[in-house]
Amino acid sequence: MFRLTIILHLFIGATLSGVGLIAVLVAGYGSGWTLAGAALAGFILAFPVSYAVARAMAGDE
């Protein structure tokens, strides 16, 4: 299940980072640190989300 979690993290992390970047840009913040923070937050938030999705896919509820 670890491999599935890592593979899912590639896609979920990119998606959540992109959503964070779009949200920051729409809010009017365009500095480099703000954009990097939003991307990092999406990357970190993707770990528990990927694990939950992998558990649901594997049937280990």
PDB file of C-alpha atoms in Angstrom:
ATOM      1  CA  MET A   1       0.000   0.000   0.000  1.00  0.00           C
ATOM      2  CA  PHE A   2       3.017   2.297   0.459  1.00  0.00           C
ATOM      3  CA  ARG A   3       3.719   2.309  -3.283  1.00  0.00           C
ATOM      4  CA  LEU A   4       0.100   3.148  -4.037  1.00  0.00           C
ATOM      5  CA  THR A   5       0.239   6.010  -1.543  1.00  0.00           C
ATOM      6  CA  ILE A   6       3.367   7.438  -3.170  1.00  0.00           C
ATOM      7  CA  ILE A   7       1.901   7.149  -6.675  1.00  0.00           C
ATOM      8  CA  LEU A   8      -1.307   8.824  -5.550  1.00  0.00           C
ATOM      9  CA  HIS A   9       0.703  11.551  -3.832  1.00  0.00           C
ATOM     10  CA  LEU A  10       2.229  12.526  -7.177  1.00  0.00           C
ATOM     11  CA  PHE A  11      -1.184  13.366  -8.588  1.00  0.00           C
ATOM     12  CA  ILE A  12      -2.974  14.557  -5.453  1.00  0.00           C
ATOM     13  CA  GLY A  13      -0.003  16.692  -4.402  1.00  0.00           C
ATOM     14  CA  ALA A  14       0.170  18.398  -7.778  1.00  0.00           C
ATOM     15  CA  THR A  15      -3.569  19.016  -7.723  1.00  0.00           C
ATOM     16  CA  LEU A  16      -3.668  20.449  -4.204  1.00  0.00           C
ATOM     17  CA  SER A  17      -0.587  22.585  -4.846  1.00  0.00           C
ATOM     18  CA  GLY A  18      -2.198  23.942  -7.993  1.00  0.00           C
ATOM     19  CA  VAL A  19      -5.408  24.711  -6.153  1.00  0.00           C
ATOM     20  CA  GLY A  20      -3.415  26.524  -3.477  1.00  0.00           C
ATOM     21  CA  LEU A  21      -1.533  28.557  -6.061  1.00  0.00           C
ATOM     22  CA  ILE A  22      -4.723  29.550  -7.858  1.00  0.00           C
ATOM     23  CA  ALA A  23      -6.383  30.515  -4.559  1.00  0.00           C
ATOM     24  CA  VAL A  24      -3.424  32.702  -3.568  1.00  0.00           C
ATOM     25  CA  LEU A  25      -3.301  34.388  -6.976  1.00  0.00           C
ATOM     26  CA  VAL A  26      -7.055  35.035  -6.999  1.00  0.00           C
ATOM     27  CA  ALA A  27      -6.790  36.534  -3.508  1.00  0.00           C
ATOM     28  CA  GLY A  28      -4.296  39.047  -4.887  1.00  0.00           C
ATOM     29  CA  TYR A  29      -1.093  37.825  -3.264  1.00  0.00           C
ATOM     30  CA  GLY A  30       1.674  37.370  -5.781  1.00  0.00           C
ATOM     31  CA  SER A  31       4.926  37.359  -3.845  1.00  0.00           C
ATOM     32  CA  GLY A  32       7.309  34.464  -4.215  1.00  0.00           C
ATOM     33  CA  TRP A  33       7.143  33.456  -0.567  1.00  0.00           C
ATOM     34  CA  THR A  34       3.351  33.349  -0.594  1.00  0.00           C
ATOM     35  CA  LEU A  35       3.271  31.225  -3.731  1.00  0.00           C
ATOM     36  CA  ALA A  36       5.935  28.892  -2.354  1.00  0.00           C
ATOM     37  CA  GLY A  37       4.020  28.571   0.919  1.00  0.00           C
ATOM     38  CA  ALA A  38       0.813  27.686  -0.898  1.00  0.00           C
ATOM     39  CA  ALA A  39       2.605  25.067  -2.995  1.00  0.00           C
ATOM     40  CA  LEU A  40       4.300  23.602   0.080  1.00  0.00           C
ATOM     41  CA  ALA A  41       1.013  23.513   1.992  1.00  0.00           C
ATOM     42  CA  GLY A  42      -0.610  21.575  -0.846  1.00  0.00           C
ATOM     43  CA  PHE A  43       2.328  19.175  -0.978  1.00  0.00           C
ATOM     44  CA  ILE A  44       2.191  18.483   2.771  1.00  0.00           C
ATOM     45  CA  LEU A  45      -1.602  18.265   2.880  1.00  0.00           C
ATOM     46  CA  ALA A  46      -1.474  15.627   0.141  1.00  0.00           C
ATOM     47  CA  PHE A  47       0.220  13.045   2.395  1.00  0.00           C
ATOM     48  CA  PRO A  48      -2.791  12.245   4.636  1.00  0.00           C
ATOM     49  CA  VAL A  49      -5.183  12.622   1.705  1.00  0.00           C
ATOM     50  CA  SER A  50      -3.158  10.140  -0.368  1.00  0.00           C
ATOM     51  CA  TYR A  51      -3.039   7.701   2.522  1.00  0.00           C
ATOM     52  CA  ALA A  52      -6.812   7.909   3.006  1.00  0.00           C
ATOM     53  CA  VAL A  53      -7.467   7.386  -0.704  1.00  0.00           C
ATOM     54  CA  ALA A  54      -5.044   4.438  -0.821  1.00  0.00           C
ATOM     55  CA  ARG A  55      -6.771   2.831   2.163  1.00  0.00           C
ATOM     56  CA  ALA A  56     -10.164   3.280   0.523  1.00  0.00           C
ATOM     57  CA  MET A  57      -8.908   1.808  -2.748  1.00  0.00           C
ATOM     58  CA  ALA A  58      -7.317  -1.176  -0.994  1.00  0.00           C
ATOM     59  CA  GLY A  59     -10.408  -1.816   1.101  1.00  0.00           C
ATOM     60  CA  ASP A  60      -8.641  -1.316   4.450  1.00  0.00           C
ATOM     61  CA  GLU A  61     -11.268   0.837   6.083  1.00  0.00           C
TER      62      GLU A  61
END
